[in-house]
Structures are given as structure tokens and as C-alpha cells.
Amino acid sequence: MKYDHKLVEKKWQDIWDEAHCFEAENGGEKQKFYALVEFPYPSGQGLHVGHPRSYTALDIVARKKRMQGYNVLYPMGWDAFGLPTENFAIKNHIHPAEVTKKNVARFKSQLKSLGLSFDWSREINTTDPNYYKWTQWIFLQLFKKGLAYKKEMSVNWCTSCKCVLANEEVVNGVCERCGSEVVHKTKSQWMLAITKYAQRLIDDLDDVDFIERVKVQQRNWIGRSTGAEVDFKTTEGDTLTVYTTRPDTLFGATYMVISPEHPAVEKWADKLKNIDAVRAYREEAARKSDFERTELNKDKTGVQLDGVSAINPVNGREIPIFVSDYVLMGYGTGAIMAVPAHDDRDWEFAKKFGCEIIEVVSGGEDVQKAAFTAKDETGILVNSDFLNGKTVKDAIPAMIAWLEEKGIGRAKVQYKLRDWVFSRQRYWGEPIPLVYCEKCGWVPIPEDQLPLTLPDVESYEPTENGESPLAKMTDWVNTTCPCCGGPAKRETDTMPQWAGSSWYFLRYMDPHNDKALASKEALAYWSPVDWYNGGMEHTTLHLLYSRFWHKFLYDIGVVPTKEPYAKRTSHGMILGENGEKMSKSRGNVVNPDEIVDTYGADTMRLYEMFIGDFEKAAPWSPKSIKGCRRFLERVWGLAEKVQEGDAYSKQHEVLMHRTIKKVGEDADNLKANTAIAALMTMLNEFYDKGVNKAEYMTFLTLLNPFAPHITEELWQQMGGEGLLSIAPWPTYDEAKTVEDTVEMAVQVNGKLKCTIKLPVDCDKQTAIDTALAEEKVKNAVAGKEMVKQIVVPGKIVNLVVR
RNA sequence: GCGGAUGUGGCGGAAUGGCAGACGCGCUAGCUUCAGGUGCUAGUGUUCGCAAGGACGUGGGGGUUCAAGUCCCCCCAUCCGCACCA
């Protein structure tokens, strides 16, 4: 019989469905194992060949764990709120919910066609009111604890669409949709205080098994730095506080700079003789597009405040204050002390504006020619009174101590991480469950009234003034205050795409619960996720956001663990055949449906795993995929050559035990490529030397997690009992993974001369004697003095001669 | 600029400091075939040599070691983040 993948795959997918064999139980005797992959955004384009790379990798882990007797939870769902759906809805006048439904149906059938062992009874959808009820509930808890707050904020504003854009929607400073200029506009936004968790988000990385690059990227993103705040008095009697990581250089501070948006500008407006020029500079900075702001090697610009100067607290010197956009309002205090001798940016500015450059750390070149920024022991303080002679390392704490004693400064830890802008002026997102009452302010909707569902609207277009489409729904907007009963207005902004995905893994644990986001028992049983795989692009977004929400839920006693994920890995991208990123415009997109249709899901799975190192990007190769199909054809063809035998034959014993070990270990370490290579080697041996039933059945079992359909079919044809997918995983005997006789390499002076066969436990002298008996070795050592003889049992003999 | 990663045949890629190139693709020759495709067999790092055999070889240069793709130092290239973060 010929291998017909369509017949085989459909047959077994139906059988698995009916047997419910991949459904997890909450509780029971077995040990739990929770494997998770990032749930997809069901886009209109359908599944990308990149999706199955991650899904198959953890499917292999999940299937193997299941065969090893674990209670495995491997769920799937839909992260379905988002812009593309909304835009499609606007363009085609279809309700986003309809679009979502269609896309989900397509994605689901595509995923099913791949034979992934998801527990579909736990399928979730972030746009389902029964789901987003709990997203809203979590938001309300954040609000009640003061971690959600409203703030005037500079946002990206598309001048043509007249709407607010997320950072991700701004590409090279222009609108992703229409290509128009994007400028900054101040709007009132809901914010989440993720910065309150900054330190814990760093610290707890020590307790989880995340791949190192994820940890590094998160730490860098949070961007912890230590230094000091210093209060400067102005000539007008005000105080200007700066943050610096180099308090040791305070004696070298020859001017100050404040950000154009710094409140002091308006506060001191009366005292500034050139307030018009300062305001003009501020307006100009605000008008700058992101494109201009990200331009490399920008020239320093600025305006000196005329009428107010500052006093350097260590030496009483009067120093000028400038406004410049190289100082950012969003970091530190929005003001700096400038030390041009020891900071590149300050140096550049000082050169342009003619500020004084005073060396306070010696050890570098002439500070008039370049700033000396080294912080190591090479720098010794000079021109700094009580700090003179100290190293930078010692001078920093000494200065902080001095500042604290005088009450004009203090040690300070800063983070680059900003609070999370949580508002979107969009329709297709979770409504923010708050109302605004003139008397009571922002009031949460009572929890028993959740979910606050999205109203039906006629059009999803953003309004002229950049408000959410919901703002036009006056019937919906106007409501009564739950607190005082007076008139109130609903918040019309919705939550960002990242909201629903920040806690979805908890919902899988107990997806149909209508009393809580999940029961205490379910949370206690399944937490934490044992293994989470996802893309690097989510490291500083979804992954960080969900860790933050989880920590918050832990603090309020909802979840039992500090961290949501015990282990995090990441897959490399699958590139187009030409080595470039797959995209419609590049015309290098591979359609997974076509691959499944032509070669079958098993070939597709095998190929995606065999394509290369899981963590690295790999180009698609239509030729290589044929090799995987060929392998499965040979697996199929071997069935008729199988001989009787219910134990491993002597000739294959070592191969069997060794391969069981290798495949098991590789599957646990995301090394599917080498596991498959080992299975190919095994198959080649079988073709070469014959195979018996016991050996073939073990082979099918080992291959099952990788190619589940064909192996189920062959298992059945060979008379295997029950479903192979839940059959026990084979075991091996370590002692039987090594041959009795091994081939050892013989080197003379490190150069390979020949190989010799010896018993595995043979002693060193025998190995040396055997090696010396070889003709080539004899010739190589003839007439030379033996200096050293090295024997590594089972590996190598190296004879050193002179 | 800062941070991270990567560099191995024609290609994707293997190698606890111990025979570099497993496995697959491709290619070459032979068999099968009217032919194409499939399948099977053998070969396939470079180079010198008729051959036996030798020399060279993991981005480049040094070093440690009996032995280095692997460890250490310096340099180069590519990719990915972040980017005036004081």
C-alpha cells in the first residue's frame, strides 16, 4: 500500500478528537506539566509557516511528556482584539466580531490540520465577553490599588488619520497605515504603574529558567542605574533637582540643562527675559517628528535662560541654565547638571555654546579635546576639594554622604522603564470599566456588572478629534454614577492589545469558570507554567507585561506564585527562501496549507524541526522538505520488511538503547533536529541490516511526537495496542548504550595515523601496544624518542615523539 | 555609541577539550527507465600525486595544551535589540 498522507492524517485527527486523548484533567494522580505557546492573533492572512515552528516544538515536548505519564496541559486560544481586524472591518463594513469569527475558524482548521495535540476543550478568545470580563476585573483591581491612573501624556498623533497611534504603529517616524507625518500631542491617558514593580521584575529573573538573552533584554529594558539626586539653588531662590550617576564630578558641573517640557520654564516665566525664545524653542522641539528625533549625530541645540542661573552647591559658583532637547523630561528629573569634561553629550554642547570645561577626574587625555568618561580605577579626582586623590569608585559614595549630610542630595535608583500607556482610542478592544462623575471623579463599575460589553456602533472610524469611536455613542457614554447616582460619562478609550494576553495562561487552567478568573484549586494545581515558548519580539512587551500583572495578582492573593513562567525559550524566525523576512511585498511567503496538502502535516512538522537550530533564524528550503518526505516514505516502506521478534536483536541492541536516550534528551532540549537525525540514522541501519517487530515498534514510538499521524497508522497496522499517542515512552539501559568493542583513534604528535578496535574496558598499555603494532604508527615513530603516551579510554591514543 | 548574538563544505547544519563536517539537501557516476521523474548503488572539504600517500582546513592573528571549532587575549565581518536614559 502506498503512503497516502491525506487519508492517514484525516483518519487519526478524527480518532484523537473522538477519544479526547489530549484533554488535561484538573487534578489526579499524575504529575502535571503545563506547556504553553503564545496564542496567535488570528489575522486575515491565515497561519504563517512561522507559527508551527513554535507550536510543533512544544507539541513534541507535550506529546513525549504525555507518553511518559504526565498530566499535560497544552492549550490554545485567540488573542483577537487588535488593529488589523478593526481596519479590515472599517474598509469592508463588516463587524469586527464577524471578521474575528471567520479568522478564528480558518486558524483553527489550519492548526488542526497539523495534528497539534492541543486541548481544544479549553480554547479561549480574548474578545469573548466571558473572557474579557476578567481582563476588566483585573484592571479594576489595579485601579483600586492606585496602579491605574490617568495622566496627561505625549502621544503619537497621525496628522492625516487624525488619531493616536501606538509606538508599534509608527514606522520610521511616519504612520504605518497612510505614511503621513507623526507628531507628538498631549492627551490624557490611562497609565499602569509598572515602574512600581521595576526592581522585582529584575530581581525575580534570578529565580526563573529563562534563556539568557531574554533576561538580558528585560534587564536592559528596565534599565536600572544608581546615582544621586542633587538639589541646586537658583539665583532667584528656587530649587532645581537633578539626577546624576556621577555625583563625584559635581565640582566639574559648569552649567545645567533642563528639558524643554520642564515645568520650571513656565514657573519662572516672569523672571525670564527671553521667555519668548524659550517657548519658541519648546514648540519647535514638540513639532519635531520621531524621524528627526532619531536622526543620528544630531547637532546639539538649545537656549540659555536669561534671568535665572544656578549655584553649584559644592563651590558656590554661579552657573548658567540652558533649555535643550537632549535632556528628556521622561527620565530622572528632566534636568541635569552638565559636566562637559566627563560626559560626551555635555562636552559636545559645551563646545558649541562656549561653556567652561573643568577637569575633575584625571587620567585621560586633554579634556579640552575630548571628554574623559572612564569610571574605572584609572580616574583620580582632582580640582575637587575633599574628593581629591580618590578613585571614581570611592568618590561617588563620599560625595553622596556629603550631600546627604548637608541635606542637599540623596542616593537614588533610576529606571528607564516607563509606566505603561494603557489607553487606545479604538473600538476593537476591551472597554475600560470606569465612569467619570463630576462629583465623585473616576468611579469603577461594580464588579457584578462586569463584563462591560462593547456596544454595537455604526462605524468604527476614529473621530475627528482623535477620540475613540465609542465617544460618538452618546447613549452608551451617558450613564449614571454608581457612587452617587448622578449623571456620569463612561470612559470611551479601550485597552491595548496587550491586556488580554497579560493573563490568558491563567484562564486555560479553568476556562469556563464564571465566579473567578480561575478557581483557587486550578491555579494552585497548574501554576506555574512549566515551559513557555514564544518570540523574542515579545520580550519587552507581552512577556514583561504579563510578569507585571502576575506579580500584582500575587500581591492581592489571586495567584499562588510570584512568577508566571518557570521556563522561557524562544524560537528563531523562518525566513523566505532568499534569506529575507517573509512578507507579501517580498513575494517570498510560503503557505502552510499548500505544504500540508502536498507533503502532509507529518512532513511539514518534521521539516520545520529539522530546518536547523531551533533558536536561530532559518531560511525555508523547498528542496530540503522533500528529504523529510522521503524519510517518511522509507519509514512506511520498512513496514513490509519487518521480521518477527519481540525483543531487540543483538545486532541492534546498542543502537536501540542509544537512540532512545538520544531522542529523549534532545526532545527535552529543543534539539529536534538532532533527534530526527538520530532517527534517520536508525532507519538507515534497519534498511541496511534488517529490523524486527520490537525494534520497529520502538522506532515508531520514538518518532511519534515528531510525526504523529503516520506512526499511529503504522502502529495500528503492525497490531500495536491502543493509541500510540498515549502509549508508554520507551526506556533505555545506560549500560547498553555502549559497544563492547570501540574504535579508537591513534595519533602521533596529534596527527591521526589510523584507528584500532579494542574492547571498551581495555587497559592503557594494551592500547599503546596495539597502536604501536600498526604499520603506519611504526613508520611514524621509527627512530624517534618517545616522550609521552596519552590514552583516553574508548577515545584516543596519542603518542608524542621527538 | 551601548548591549546581545553569530561566523564550520556548494547549501541547512552536527560535534561533554579527544578521528571536524553526523543527518539532510544538492551534485557526480552507475543501475532501473523509451524519456522525465521516482527508486537503488557508489562517491562527494581543499589541494599535490598515476598511485601508495602527503600537505592544508572551522572569519583573521596570537596564546594555553600531548590534543583547540570548542578555553584565553586582540582584531574583522554580519545580524538583532536599545539608542541624547545624564
PDB file of C-alpha atoms (C1' of nucleotides) in Angstrom, chain A residues 216-217 220-221 225 243-245 296 298 300 325-328 331 336 345 416 418 610-611 613 617 623 627 630 634 673-674 677 680-681 684 743 745 747 751 755 776 788 790 792 795-796 798 800, chain B residues 1-8 11-16 18-20 22-27 37-42 52-57 65-68 79-86:
ATOM      1  CA  VAL A 216      19.488  40.393  29.476  1.00  0.00           C
ATOM      2  CA  GLN A 217      16.985  42.153  27.253  1.00  0.00           C
ATOM      3  CA  ASN A 220      18.355  46.371  29.823  1.00  0.00           C
ATOM      4  CA  TRP A 221      14.835  47.474  29.087  1.00  0.00           C
ATOM      5  CA  SER A 225      21.018  52.774  37.264  1.00  0.00           C
ATOM      6  CA  TYR A 243      19.644  63.137  38.798  1.00  0.00           C
ATOM      7  CA  THR A 244      23.208  62.067  38.105  1.00  0.00           C
ATOM      8  CA  THR A 245      25.107  58.769  38.053  1.00  0.00           C
ATOM      9  CA  LEU A 296      21.928  60.052  14.334  1.00  0.00           C
ATOM     10  CA  LYS A 298      22.116  65.349  15.777  1.00  0.00           C
ATOM     11  CA  LYS A 300      23.029  69.972  19.927  1.00  0.00           C
ATOM     12  CA  ASP A 325      16.047  68.751  23.889  1.00  0.00           C
ATOM     13  CA  TYR A 326      18.951  66.460  24.603  1.00  0.00           C
ATOM     14  CA  VAL A 327      17.566  66.300  28.096  1.00  0.00           C
ATOM     15  CA  LEU A 328      14.434  64.201  28.274  1.00  0.00           C
ATOM     16  CA  TYR A 331      13.853  60.320  32.661  1.00  0.00           C
ATOM     17  CA  ILE A 336      20.805  67.635  34.575  1.00  0.00           C
ATOM     18  CA  ARG A 345      26.970  64.903  25.292  1.00  0.00           C
ATOM     19  CA  LYS A 416      14.493  53.568  32.134  1.00  0.00           C
ATOM     20  CA  ARG A 418       8.211  53.953  31.897  1.00  0.00           C
ATOM     21  CA  PHE A 610      14.824  19.616  11.013  1.00  0.00           C
ATOM     22  CA  ILE A 611      15.353  23.022   9.425  1.00  0.00           C
ATOM     23  CA  ASP A 613      18.927  25.149  15.364  1.00  0.00           C
ATOM     24  CA  ALA A 617      16.571  32.055  12.099  1.00  0.00           C
ATOM     25  CA  LYS A 623      14.210  21.114  -1.648  1.00  0.00           C
ATOM     26  CA  GLY A 627      14.159  14.865   2.201  1.00  0.00           C
ATOM     27  CA  ARG A 630      11.483  10.758   1.592  1.00  0.00           C
ATOM     28  CA  ARG A 634      11.048   4.941   3.849  1.00  0.00           C
ATOM     29  CA  ASN A 673      16.942  18.493  14.556  1.00  0.00           C
ATOM     30  CA  THR A 674      19.497  16.103  16.028  1.00  0.00           C
ATOM     31  CA  ALA A 677      18.960  12.886  12.550  1.00  0.00           C
ATOM     32  CA  MET A 680      17.245   8.781  10.290  1.00  0.00           C
ATOM     33  CA  THR A 681      20.459   7.015  11.204  1.00  0.00           C
ATOM     34  CA  ASN A 684      19.250   3.614   7.617  1.00  0.00           C
ATOM     35  CA  GLU A 743      37.180   2.178  17.636  1.00  0.00           C
ATOM     36  CA  ALA A 745      41.912   6.889  17.033  1.00  0.00           C
ATOM     37  CA  GLN A 747      47.640   9.880  16.765  1.00  0.00           C
ATOM     38  CA  LYS A 751      48.157  13.766  13.854  1.00  0.00           C
ATOM     39  CA  THR A 755      42.191   3.615  14.071  1.00  0.00           C
ATOM     40  CA  LYS A 776      51.701   3.413   9.963  1.00  0.00           C
ATOM     41  CA  LYS A 788      54.787  10.871  26.221  1.00  0.00           C
ATOM     42  CA  ILE A 790      48.363   9.569  26.292  1.00  0.00           C
ATOM     43  CA  VAL A 792      41.839   8.338  26.761  1.00  0.00           C
ATOM     44  CA  LYS A 795      38.572   7.578  22.521  1.00  0.00           C
ATOM     45  CA  ILE A 796      42.152   8.139  21.580  1.00  0.00           C
ATOM     46  CA  ASN A 798      48.272   9.955  21.296  1.00  0.00           C
ATOM     47  CA  VAL A 800      54.321  12.110  21.433  1.00  0.00           C
TER      48      VAL A 800
ATOM     49  C1'   G B   1      27.582  54.858  20.729  1.00  0.00           C
ATOM     50  C1'   C B   2      25.754  50.775  24.272  1.00  0.00           C
ATOM     51  C1'   G B   3      24.070  45.731  24.863  1.00  0.00           C
ATOM     52  C1'   G B   4      23.424  40.723  22.910  1.00  0.00           C
ATOM     53  C1'   A B   5      24.322  37.004  19.453  1.00  0.00           C
ATOM     54  C1'   U B   6      26.601  34.650  15.263  1.00  0.00           C
ATOM     55  C1'   G B   7      30.807  33.311  11.929  1.00  0.00           C
ATOM     56  C1'   U B   8      32.254  25.419  10.211  1.00  0.00           C
ATOM     57  C1'   C B  11      23.532  24.782   0.979  1.00  0.00           C
ATOM     58  C1'   G B  12      20.730  23.815   6.039  1.00  0.00           C
ATOM     59  C1'   G B  13      23.537  22.294   9.831  1.00  0.00           C
ATOM     60  C1'   A B  14      26.421  18.159  13.614  1.00  0.00           C
ATOM     61  C1'   A B  15      30.449  17.782  17.119  1.00  0.00           C
ATOM     62  C1'   U B  16      30.897  16.559  27.279  1.00  0.00           C
ATOM     63  C1'   G B  18      39.869  13.741  22.064  1.00  0.00           C
ATOM     64  C1'   C B  19      39.058  10.765  14.477  1.00  0.00           C
ATOM     65  C1'   A B  20      35.889  18.181  12.081  1.00  0.00           C
ATOM     66  C1'   A B  22      26.788  13.409  11.934  1.00  0.00           C
ATOM     67  C1'   C B  23      21.924  13.850   9.440  1.00  0.00           C
ATOM     68  C1'   G B  24      19.615  16.050   5.300  1.00  0.00           C
ATOM     69  C1'   C B  25      19.746  18.826   0.638  1.00  0.00           C
ATOM     70  C1'   G B  26      22.459  19.406  -3.752  1.00  0.00           C
ATOM     71  C1'   C B  27      25.943  17.472  -7.080  1.00  0.00           C
ATOM     72  C1'   G B  37      10.512  11.787 -12.500  1.00  0.00           C
ATOM     73  C1'   U B  38      10.881   8.131  -8.677  1.00  0.00           C
ATOM     74  C1'   G B  39      13.878   4.269  -6.668  1.00  0.00           C
ATOM     75  C1'   C B  40      18.565   1.734  -5.791  1.00  0.00           C
ATOM     76  C1'   U B  41      24.299   1.511  -5.512  1.00  0.00           C
ATOM     77  C1'   A B  42      28.834   4.169  -5.025  1.00  0.00           C
ATOM     78  C1'   A B  52      50.568   4.449  -2.353  1.00  0.00           C
ATOM     79  C1'   G B  53      50.492   8.567   0.339  1.00  0.00           C
ATOM     80  C1'   G B  54      51.187  13.661   1.824  1.00  0.00           C
ATOM     81  C1'   A B  55      50.001  18.846   2.923  1.00  0.00           C
ATOM     82  C1'   C B  56      46.294  22.284   4.280  1.00  0.00           C
ATOM     83  C1'   G B  57      41.466  23.134   6.543  1.00  0.00           C
ATOM     84  C1'   U B  65      47.519  22.157  25.846  1.00  0.00           C
ATOM     85  C1'   C B  66      50.053  15.748  24.289  1.00  0.00           C
ATOM     86  C1'   A B  67      45.468  17.416  21.730  1.00  0.00           C
ATOM     87  C1'   A B  68      41.536  23.561  20.244  1.00  0.00           C
ATOM     88  C1'   C B  79      22.613  40.035  12.265  1.00  0.00           C
ATOM     89  C1'   C B  80      19.263  41.535  16.231  1.00  0.00           C
ATOM     90  C1'   G B  81      17.754  44.791  20.268  1.00  0.00           C
ATOM     91  C1'   C B  82      18.144  49.798  22.585  1.00  0.00           C
ATOM     92  C1'   A B  83      19.507  54.471  21.411  1.00  0.00           C
ATOM     93  C1'   C B  84      20.991  62.054  23.665  1.00  0.00           C
ATOM     94  C1'   C B  85      18.486  57.388  29.754  1.00  0.00           C
ATOM     95  C1'   A B  86      22.584  62.150  32.429  1.00  0.00           C
TER      96        A B  86
END
